mmCIF file with all atom_site columns, C-alpha atoms and ligand atoms in Angstrom:
data_model
loop_
_atom_site.group_PDB
_atom_site.id
_atom_site.type_symbol
_atom_site.label_atom_id
_atom_site.label_alt_id
_atom_site.label_comp_id
_atom_site.label_asym_id
_atom_site.label_entity_id
_atom_site.label_seq_id
_atom_site.pdbx_PDB_ins_code
_atom_site.Cartn_x
_atom_site.Cartn_y
_atom_site.Cartn_z
_atom_site.occupancy
_atom_site.B_iso_or_equiv
_atom_site.pdbx_formal_charge
_atom_site.auth_seq_id
_atom_site.auth_comp_id
_atom_site.auth_asym_id
_atom_site.auth_atom_id
_atom_site.pdbx_PDB_model_num
ATOM   1   C CA . MET A 1 1   ? -18.859 -0.354  -31.980 1.00 68.00 ? 27  MET A CA 1
ATOM   2   C CA . SER A 1 2   ? -16.093 0.040   -29.428 1.00 91.00 ? 28  SER A CA 1
ATOM   3   C CA . LYS A 1 3   ? -14.401 -3.046  -28.050 1.00 97.00 ? 29  LYS A CA 1
ATOM   4   C CA . THR A 1 4   ? -14.357 -3.942  -24.375 1.00 98.00 ? 30  THR A CA 1
ATOM   5   C CA . SER A 1 5   ? -10.810 -4.506  -23.165 1.00 98.00 ? 31  SER A CA 1
ATOM   6   C CA . VAL A 1 6   ? -9.983  -6.863  -20.328 1.00 98.00 ? 32  VAL A CA 1
ATOM   7   C CA . LEU A 1 7   ? -6.591  -7.410  -18.676 1.00 99.00 ? 33  LEU A CA 1
ATOM   8   C CA . PHE A 1 8   ? -6.098  -10.291 -16.239 1.00 99.00 ? 34  PHE A CA 1
ATOM   9   C CA . VAL A 1 9   ? -3.313  -9.762  -13.701 1.00 99.00 ? 35  VAL A CA 1
ATOM   10  C CA . CYS A 1 10  ? -1.502  -12.035 -11.244 1.00 98.00 ? 36  CYS A CA 1
ATOM   11  C CA . LEU A 1 11  ? 1.985   -11.988 -9.733  1.00 98.00 ? 37  LEU A CA 1
ATOM   12  C CA . GLY A 1 12  ? 4.153   -13.789 -12.291 1.00 98.00 ? 38  GLY A CA 1
ATOM   13  C CA . ASN A 1 13  ? 1.892   -13.883 -15.380 1.00 98.00 ? 39  ASN A CA 1
ATOM   14  C CA . ILE A 1 14  ? 2.838   -17.526 -15.903 1.00 98.00 ? 40  ILE A CA 1
ATOM   15  C CA . CYS A 1 15  ? 0.094   -19.416 -14.005 1.00 98.00 ? 41  CYS A CA 1
ATOM   16  C CA . ARG A 1 16  ? -3.209  -17.766 -13.073 1.00 98.00 ? 42  ARG A CA 1
ATOM   17  C CA . SER A 1 17  ? -3.603  -14.751 -15.373 1.00 99.00 ? 43  SER A CA 1
ATOM   18  C CA . PRO A 1 18  ? -2.560  -16.472 -18.643 1.00 98.00 ? 44  PRO A CA 1
ATOM   19  C CA . ALA A 1 19  ? -5.051  -19.226 -17.763 1.00 99.00 ? 45  ALA A CA 1
ATOM   20  C CA . ALA A 1 20  ? -7.782  -16.640 -17.116 1.00 99.00 ? 46  ALA A CA 1
ATOM   21  C CA . GLU A 1 21  ? -6.929  -14.917 -20.403 1.00 98.00 ? 47  GLU A CA 1
ATOM   22  C CA . ALA A 1 22  ? -7.203  -18.184 -22.356 1.00 98.00 ? 48  ALA A CA 1
ATOM   23  C CA . ILE A 1 23  ? -10.442 -19.207 -20.634 1.00 98.00 ? 49  ILE A CA 1
ATOM   24  C CA . PHE A 1 24  ? -12.055 -15.815 -21.282 1.00 98.00 ? 50  PHE A CA 1
ATOM   25  C CA . GLN A 1 25  ? -10.876 -15.789 -24.903 1.00 98.00 ? 51  GLN A CA 1
ATOM   26  C CA . ASN A 1 26  ? -12.361 -19.281 -25.408 1.00 98.00 ? 52  ASN A CA 1
ATOM   27  C CA . ILE A 1 27  ? -15.682 -18.177 -23.965 1.00 98.00 ? 53  ILE A CA 1
ATOM   28  C CA . VAL A 1 28  ? -15.980 -15.065 -26.143 1.00 98.00 ? 54  VAL A CA 1
ATOM   29  C CA . ASN A 1 29  ? -14.892 -17.095 -29.192 1.00 98.00 ? 55  ASN A CA 1
ATOM   30  C CA . ASP A 1 30  ? -17.542 -19.738 -28.476 1.00 98.00 ? 56  ASP A CA 1
ATOM   31  C CA . LYS A 1 31  ? -20.210 -17.064 -28.083 1.00 97.00 ? 57  LYS A CA 1
ATOM   32  C CA . GLY A 1 32  ? -19.235 -15.375 -31.367 1.00 97.00 ? 58  GLY A CA 1
ATOM   33  C CA . LEU A 1 33  ? -18.087 -12.272 -29.479 1.00 97.00 ? 59  LEU A CA 1
ATOM   34  C CA . ALA A 1 34  ? -14.377 -12.361 -30.335 1.00 97.00 ? 60  ALA A CA 1
ATOM   35  C CA . ASN A 1 35  ? -14.498 -9.143  -32.346 1.00 97.00 ? 61  ASN A CA 1
ATOM   36  C CA . GLN A 1 36  ? -16.041 -7.275  -29.416 1.00 97.00 ? 62  GLN A CA 1
ATOM   37  C CA . PHE A 1 37  ? -13.245 -7.918  -26.927 1.00 98.00 ? 63  PHE A CA 1
ATOM   38  C CA . ILE A 1 38  ? -9.543  -7.284  -26.442 1.00 98.00 ? 64  ILE A CA 1
ATOM   39  C CA . VAL A 1 39  ? -8.140  -9.808  -23.957 1.00 98.00 ? 65  VAL A CA 1
ATOM   40  C CA . ASP A 1 40  ? -4.665  -9.815  -22.423 1.00 98.00 ? 66  ASP A CA 1
ATOM   41  C CA . SER A 1 41  ? -2.808  -10.691 -19.225 1.00 99.00 ? 67  SER A CA 1
ATOM   42  C CA . ALA A 1 42  ? 0.142   -9.349  -17.250 1.00 99.00 ? 68  ALA A CA 1
ATOM   43  C CA . GLY A 1 43  ? 1.997   -9.802  -13.982 1.00 98.00 ? 69  GLY A CA 1
ATOM   44  C CA . THR A 1 44  ? 2.867   -7.335  -11.254 1.00 98.00 ? 70  THR A CA 1
ATOM   45  C CA . GLY A 1 45  ? 6.346   -8.906  -11.035 1.00 98.00 ? 71  GLY A CA 1
ATOM   46  C CA . SER A 1 46  ? 9.115   -8.852  -13.611 1.00 98.00 ? 72  SER A CA 1
ATOM   47  C CA . TRP A 1 47  ? 10.844  -12.231 -13.055 1.00 97.00 ? 73  TRP A CA 1
ATOM   48  C CA . HIS A 1 48  ? 9.240   -14.096 -15.946 1.00 98.00 ? 74  HIS A CA 1
ATOM   49  C CA . ILE A 1 49  ? 8.999   -11.407 -18.644 1.00 98.00 ? 75  ILE A CA 1
ATOM   50  C CA . GLY A 1 50  ? 9.015   -12.987 -22.110 1.00 98.00 ? 76  GLY A CA 1
ATOM   51  C CA . LYS A 1 51  ? 8.536   -16.549 -20.860 1.00 98.00 ? 77  LYS A CA 1
ATOM   52  C CA . LYS A 1 52  ? 5.805   -18.986 -21.836 1.00 98.00 ? 78  LYS A CA 1
ATOM   53  C CA . ALA A 1 53  ? 3.319   -19.946 -19.134 1.00 98.00 ? 79  ALA A CA 1
ATOM   54  C CA . ASP A 1 54  ? 4.343   -22.535 -16.530 1.00 98.00 ? 80  ASP A CA 1
ATOM   55  C CA . SER A 1 55  ? 4.346   -25.985 -18.169 1.00 98.00 ? 81  SER A CA 1
ATOM   56  C CA . ARG A 1 56  ? 2.204   -27.393 -15.333 1.00 98.00 ? 82  ARG A CA 1
ATOM   57  C CA . MET A 1 57  ? -0.515  -24.845 -16.112 1.00 98.00 ? 83  MET A CA 1
ATOM   58  C CA . ILE A 1 58  ? -0.227  -25.395 -19.871 1.00 98.00 ? 84  ILE A CA 1
ATOM   59  C CA . PHE A 1 59  ? -0.647  -29.155 -19.284 1.00 98.00 ? 85  PHE A CA 1
ATOM   60  C CA . ALA A 1 60  ? -3.585  -28.818 -16.873 1.00 98.00 ? 86  ALA A CA 1
ATOM   61  C CA . ALA A 1 61  ? -5.343  -26.440 -19.282 1.00 98.00 ? 87  ALA A CA 1
ATOM   62  C CA . LYS A 1 62  ? -4.768  -28.680 -22.321 1.00 98.00 ? 88  LYS A CA 1
ATOM   63  C CA . LYS A 1 63  ? -6.693  -31.462 -20.584 1.00 98.00 ? 89  LYS A CA 1
ATOM   64  C CA . ARG A 1 64  ? -9.772  -29.236 -20.872 1.00 97.00 ? 90  ARG A CA 1
ATOM   65  C CA . ASN A 1 65  ? -9.066  -27.957 -24.384 1.00 97.00 ? 91  ASN A CA 1
ATOM   66  C CA . ILE A 1 66  ? -7.727  -24.620 -23.215 1.00 98.00 ? 92  ILE A CA 1
ATOM   67  C CA . ASN A 1 67  ? -4.620  -23.494 -25.127 1.00 98.00 ? 93  ASN A CA 1
ATOM   68  C CA . ILE A 1 68  ? -2.378  -21.109 -23.238 1.00 98.00 ? 94  ILE A CA 1
ATOM   69  C CA . THR A 1 69  ? -0.095  -19.359 -25.721 1.00 98.00 ? 95  THR A CA 1
ATOM   70  C CA . SER A 1 70  ? 0.761   -16.007 -24.137 1.00 97.00 ? 96  SER A CA 1
ATOM   71  C CA . ASN A 1 71  ? 4.201   -14.752 -23.146 1.00 98.00 ? 97  ASN A CA 1
ATOM   72  C CA . ALA A 1 72  ? 4.632   -13.101 -19.775 1.00 98.00 ? 98  ALA A CA 1
ATOM   73  C CA . ARG A 1 73  ? 4.810   -9.338  -19.467 1.00 98.00 ? 99  ARG A CA 1
ATOM   74  C CA . GLN A 1 74  ? 4.683   -6.876  -16.615 1.00 98.00 ? 100 GLN A CA 1
ATOM   75  C CA . ILE A 1 75  ? 1.770   -4.471  -16.142 1.00 98.00 ? 101 ILE A CA 1
ATOM   76  C CA . ILE A 1 76  ? 2.623   -0.894  -17.165 1.00 98.00 ? 102 ILE A CA 1
ATOM   77  C CA . LYS A 1 77  ? 1.027   2.475   -16.475 1.00 98.00 ? 103 LYS A CA 1
ATOM   78  C CA . ASP A 1 78  ? -0.377  2.714   -19.986 1.00 98.00 ? 104 ASP A CA 1
ATOM   79  C CA . ASP A 1 79  ? -2.499  -0.387  -19.284 1.00 98.00 ? 105 ASP A CA 1
ATOM   80  C CA . PHE A 1 80  ? -4.740  1.783   -17.085 1.00 98.00 ? 106 PHE A CA 1
ATOM   81  C CA . ARG A 1 81  ? -5.475  4.009   -20.075 1.00 98.00 ? 107 ARG A CA 1
ATOM   82  C CA . LYS A 1 82  ? -5.827  1.126   -22.555 1.00 98.00 ? 108 LYS A CA 1
ATOM   83  C CA . PHE A 1 83  ? -8.051  -1.314  -20.663 1.00 98.00 ? 109 PHE A CA 1
ATOM   84  C CA . ASP A 1 84  ? -11.621 -1.013  -19.391 1.00 98.00 ? 110 ASP A CA 1
ATOM   85  C CA . TYR A 1 85  ? -11.206 -3.727  -16.768 1.00 98.00 ? 111 TYR A CA 1
ATOM   86  C CA . ILE A 1 86  ? -8.190  -5.008  -14.864 1.00 98.00 ? 112 ILE A CA 1
ATOM   87  C CA . LEU A 1 87  ? -9.106  -8.259  -13.115 1.00 98.00 ? 113 LEU A CA 1
ATOM   88  C CA . VAL A 1 88  ? -6.756  -9.378  -10.355 1.00 99.00 ? 114 VAL A CA 1
ATOM   89  C CA . MET A 1 89  ? -6.410  -12.776 -8.714  1.00 98.00 ? 115 MET A CA 1
ATOM   90  C CA . ASP A 1 90  ? -5.714  -11.932 -5.066  1.00 98.00 ? 116 ASP A CA 1
ATOM   91  C CA . ASN A 1 91  ? -5.528  -9.128  -2.517  1.00 98.00 ? 117 ASN A CA 1
ATOM   92  C CA . SER A 1 92  ? -1.811  -8.657  -2.967  1.00 98.00 ? 118 SER A CA 1
ATOM   93  C CA . ASN A 1 93  ? -2.269  -8.163  -6.731  1.00 98.00 ? 119 ASN A CA 1
ATOM   94  C CA . PHE A 1 94  ? -5.105  -5.748  -5.956  1.00 98.00 ? 120 PHE A CA 1
ATOM   95  C CA . ASN A 1 95  ? -2.937  -3.590  -3.692  1.00 98.00 ? 121 ASN A CA 1
ATOM   96  C CA . ASN A 1 96  ? -0.012  -3.575  -6.114  1.00 98.00 ? 122 ASN A CA 1
ATOM   97  C CA . VAL A 1 97  ? -2.202  -2.700  -9.093  1.00 98.00 ? 123 VAL A CA 1
ATOM   98  C CA . LEU A 1 98  ? -4.008  0.024   -7.125  1.00 98.00 ? 124 LEU A CA 1
ATOM   99  C CA . ASN A 1 99  ? -0.665  1.547   -6.085  1.00 98.00 ? 125 ASN A CA 1
ATOM   100 C CA . LEU A 1 100 ? 0.390   1.691   -9.717  1.00 98.00 ? 126 LEU A CA 1
ATOM   101 C CA . LYS A 1 101 ? -2.962  3.168   -10.774 1.00 98.00 ? 127 LYS A CA 1
ATOM   102 C CA . ASN A 1 102 ? -2.505  5.931   -8.210  1.00 98.00 ? 128 ASN A CA 1
ATOM   103 C CA . GLN A 1 103 ? 0.631   6.999   -10.095 1.00 98.00 ? 129 GLN A CA 1
ATOM   104 C CA . VAL A 1 104 ? -1.199  7.273   -13.419 1.00 98.00 ? 130 VAL A CA 1
ATOM   105 C CA . LYS A 1 105 ? -2.589  10.549  -14.684 1.00 95.00 ? 131 LYS A CA 1
ATOM   106 C CA . GLY A 1 106 ? -5.644  10.529  -16.853 1.00 92.00 ? 132 GLY A CA 1
ATOM   107 C CA . VAL A 1 107 ? -9.389  10.200  -16.853 1.00 93.00 ? 133 VAL A CA 1
ATOM   108 C CA . ASP A 1 108 ? -11.521 7.122   -17.353 1.00 95.00 ? 134 ASP A CA 1
ATOM   109 C CA . LEU A 1 109 ? -8.806  4.738   -16.152 1.00 98.00 ? 135 LEU A CA 1
ATOM   110 C CA . ALA A 1 110 ? -9.366  0.962   -15.924 1.00 98.00 ? 136 ALA A CA 1
ATOM   111 C CA . LYS A 1 111 ? -11.600 -0.396  -13.185 1.00 98.00 ? 137 LYS A CA 1
ATOM   112 C CA . ILE A 1 112 ? -9.691  -2.787  -10.920 1.00 98.00 ? 138 ILE A CA 1
ATOM   113 C CA . LEU A 1 113 ? -11.797 -5.764  -9.847  1.00 98.00 ? 139 LEU A CA 1
ATOM   114 C CA . LYS A 1 114 ? -11.080 -9.041  -8.045  1.00 98.00 ? 140 LYS A CA 1
ATOM   115 C CA . ILE A 1 115 ? -12.133 -11.838 -10.379 1.00 98.00 ? 141 ILE A CA 1
ATOM   116 C CA . GLN A 1 116 ? -13.345 -13.996 -7.481  1.00 98.00 ? 142 GLN A CA 1
ATOM   117 C CA . GLU A 1 117 ? -16.055 -11.467 -6.672  1.00 97.00 ? 143 GLU A CA 1
ATOM   118 C CA . PHE A 1 118 ? -17.895 -12.842 -9.693  1.00 97.00 ? 144 PHE A CA 1
ATOM   119 C CA . ALA A 1 119 ? -17.692 -16.543 -8.777  1.00 98.00 ? 145 ALA A CA 1
ATOM   120 C CA . LEU A 1 120 ? -20.942 -18.356 -8.146  1.00 97.00 ? 146 LEU A CA 1
ATOM   121 C CA . ILE A 1 121 ? -19.769 -21.905 -7.403  1.00 97.00 ? 147 ILE A CA 1
ATOM   122 C CA . TYR A 1 122 ? -16.419 -21.387 -5.663  1.00 97.00 ? 148 TYR A CA 1
ATOM   123 C CA . ASN A 1 123 ? -16.696 -19.013 -2.739  1.00 91.00 ? 149 ASN A CA 1
ATOM   124 C CA . GLU A 1 124 ? -12.988 -18.591 -2.038  1.00 95.00 ? 150 GLU A CA 1
ATOM   125 C CA . LYS A 1 125 ? -12.061 -14.932 -1.701  1.00 96.00 ? 151 LYS A CA 1
ATOM   126 C CA . GLU A 1 126 ? -8.915  -15.222 -3.843  1.00 98.00 ? 152 GLU A CA 1
ATOM   127 C CA . VAL A 1 127 ? -7.560  -17.337 -6.694  1.00 98.00 ? 153 VAL A CA 1
ATOM   128 C CA . PRO A 1 128 ? -4.781  -19.202 -4.841  1.00 98.00 ? 154 PRO A CA 1
ATOM   129 C CA . ASP A 1 129 ? -1.246  -19.044 -6.165  1.00 98.00 ? 155 ASP A CA 1
ATOM   130 C CA . PRO A 1 130 ? -0.446  -22.590 -7.412  1.00 98.00 ? 156 PRO A CA 1
ATOM   131 C CA . TYR A 1 131 ? 3.229   -21.972 -8.168  1.00 98.00 ? 157 TYR A CA 1
ATOM   132 C CA . PHE A 1 132 ? 4.825   -23.605 -5.120  1.00 97.00 ? 158 PHE A CA 1
ATOM   133 C CA . GLY A 1 133 ? 2.232   -26.388 -4.777  1.00 97.00 ? 159 GLY A CA 1
ATOM   134 C CA . GLY A 1 134 ? 1.378   -29.672 -6.503  1.00 96.00 ? 160 GLY A CA 1
ATOM   135 C CA . ASP A 1 135 ? -0.477  -30.444 -9.727  1.00 96.00 ? 161 ASP A CA 1
ATOM   136 C CA . ALA A 1 136 ? -3.897  -30.449 -8.034  1.00 98.00 ? 162 ALA A CA 1
ATOM   137 C CA . GLY A 1 137 ? -3.488  -26.732 -7.366  1.00 98.00 ? 163 GLY A CA 1
ATOM   138 C CA . PHE A 1 138 ? -3.410  -26.006 -11.091 1.00 98.00 ? 164 PHE A CA 1
ATOM   139 C CA . ASP A 1 139 ? -6.635  -27.949 -11.698 1.00 98.00 ? 165 ASP A CA 1
ATOM   140 C CA . HIS A 1 140 ? -8.239  -26.102 -8.817  1.00 98.00 ? 166 HIS A CA 1
ATOM   141 C CA . VAL A 1 141 ? -7.219  -22.710 -10.223 1.00 98.00 ? 167 VAL A CA 1
ATOM   142 C CA . LEU A 1 142 ? -8.777  -23.673 -13.571 1.00 98.00 ? 168 LEU A CA 1
ATOM   143 C CA . ASP A 1 143 ? -11.989 -24.787 -11.849 1.00 98.00 ? 169 ASP A CA 1
ATOM   144 C CA . ILE A 1 144 ? -12.422 -21.530 -10.032 1.00 98.00 ? 170 ILE A CA 1
ATOM   145 C CA . LEU A 1 145 ? -11.401 -19.400 -13.030 1.00 98.00 ? 171 LEU A CA 1
ATOM   146 C CA . GLU A 1 146 ? -13.897 -21.162 -15.320 1.00 98.00 ? 172 GLU A CA 1
ATOM   147 C CA . ASP A 1 147 ? -16.569 -20.217 -12.791 1.00 98.00 ? 173 ASP A CA 1
ATOM   148 C CA . SER A 1 148 ? -15.549 -16.614 -12.115 1.00 98.00 ? 174 SER A CA 1
ATOM   149 C CA . VAL A 1 149 ? -14.499 -15.626 -15.642 1.00 98.00 ? 175 VAL A CA 1
ATOM   150 C CA . SER A 1 150 ? -17.765 -16.805 -17.217 1.00 98.00 ? 176 SER A CA 1
ATOM   151 C CA . CYS A 1 151 ? -19.764 -15.013 -14.511 1.00 98.00 ? 177 CYS A CA 1
ATOM   152 C CA . PHE A 1 152 ? -17.745 -11.841 -15.128 1.00 98.00 ? 178 PHE A CA 1
ATOM   153 C CA . LEU A 1 153 ? -18.864 -11.877 -18.772 1.00 98.00 ? 179 LEU A CA 1
ATOM   154 C CA . GLU A 1 154 ? -22.491 -12.289 -17.681 1.00 96.00 ? 180 GLU A CA 1
ATOM   155 C CA . ASN A 1 155 ? -22.140 -9.286  -15.358 1.00 96.00 ? 181 ASN A CA 1
ATOM   156 C CA . ILE A 1 156 ? -20.717 -6.669  -17.683 1.00 95.00 ? 182 ILE A CA 1
ATOM   157 C CA . THR A 1 157 ? -22.334 -4.717  -20.450 1.00 89.00 ? 183 THR A CA 1
ATOM   158 C CA . TYR A 1 158 ? -20.609 -4.669  -23.788 1.00 85.00 ? 184 TYR A CA 1
ATOM   159 C CA . SER A 1 159 ? -21.725 -3.401  -27.151 1.00 69.00 ? 185 SER A CA 1
HETATM 160 P P1 . 4NP B 2 .   ? 1.197   -16.559 -10.977 1.00 79.03 ? 23  4NP B P1 1
HETATM 161 O O1 . 4NP B 2 .   ? 2.097   -17.603 -10.142 1.00 79.03 ? 23  4NP B O1 1
HETATM 162 O O2 . 4NP B 2 .   ? 1.242   -15.246 -10.205 1.00 79.03 ? 23  4NP B O2 1
HETATM 163 O O3 . 4NP B 2 .   ? -0.154  -17.176 -10.950 1.00 79.03 ? 23  4NP B O3 1
HETATM 164 O O4 . 4NP B 2 .   ? 1.830   -16.465 -12.335 1.00 79.03 ? 23  4NP B O4 1
HETATM 165 C C1 . 4NP B 2 .   ? 3.414   -17.338 -9.756  1.00 79.03 ? 23  4NP B C1 1
HETATM 166 C C2 . 4NP B 2 .   ? 4.439   -17.536 -10.666 1.00 79.03 ? 23  4NP B C2 1
HETATM 167 C C3 . 4NP B 2 .   ? 5.751   -17.322 -10.289 1.00 79.03 ? 23  4NP B C3 1
HETATM 168 C C4 . 4NP B 2 .   ? 6.032   -16.919 -8.996  1.00 79.03 ? 23  4NP B C4 1
HETATM 169 C C5 . 4NP B 2 .   ? 5.014   -16.725 -8.090  1.00 79.03 ? 23  4NP B C5 1
HETATM 170 C C6 . 4NP B 2 .   ? 3.699   -16.930 -8.479  1.00 79.03 ? 23  4NP B C6 1
HETATM 171 N N1 . 4NP B 2 .   ? 7.392   -16.730 -8.601  1.00 79.03 ? 23  4NP B N1 1
HETATM 172 O O5 . 4NP B 2 .   ? 7.626   -16.513 -7.411  1.00 79.03 ? 23  4NP B O5 1
HETATM 173 O O6 . 4NP B 2 .   ? 8.292   -16.790 -9.454  1.00 79.03 ? 23  4NP B O6 1
#
C-alpha cells in the first residue's frame, strides 16, 4: 500500500500552511488513516526557516484542539518528486510554486492545487494571509481551512 503525500504551502510557513497541515493530520488521525498519509507544510519564502508557527495561530488553533508543532521550512525542488499533492493557499503561492515546478526535471511530479477550490461552505477564492491583521483573521483562516481541507480528503482517492 503506497502512502499519499500532501504538502501544504503558503508564503511564510508560519500561519496558514502549518495550520492546514495540523488540521489535515487531525482529520486523518481521527479517521484511522494516519498510516496512509504523509503530511507536511512549507513556505515559498525563506524568512522564517526553522521557526515555530506564529504564536497567534498556535493560540487560535489550540482553542479548537488543534496542535501546531511544525517548524518552518522553504519548499525545495525535491518536494515535487516526493509529494503527490502540493496545496497552496493563494494565487501568489500558486504562481511561485508553479515557477519552481517548471525548473524541476522528472516525471510524475506533484499536482499543484489551490486548497480553496475544495471548499463547500466558504466561497472565498483564496485563504487570506492573516499575518498583518488582527486575531479574528486567524480564526477565519482556521474556519475556511477546516472546510476546504476536509473536502479535499473527500475528493481524492487513496489506497
Ligand atoms: P503565512 O503568513 O504565509 O500564512 O505563513 C505570513 C507569514 C509571514 C509573512 C507573511 C505572511 N511575512 O511577511 O513575514
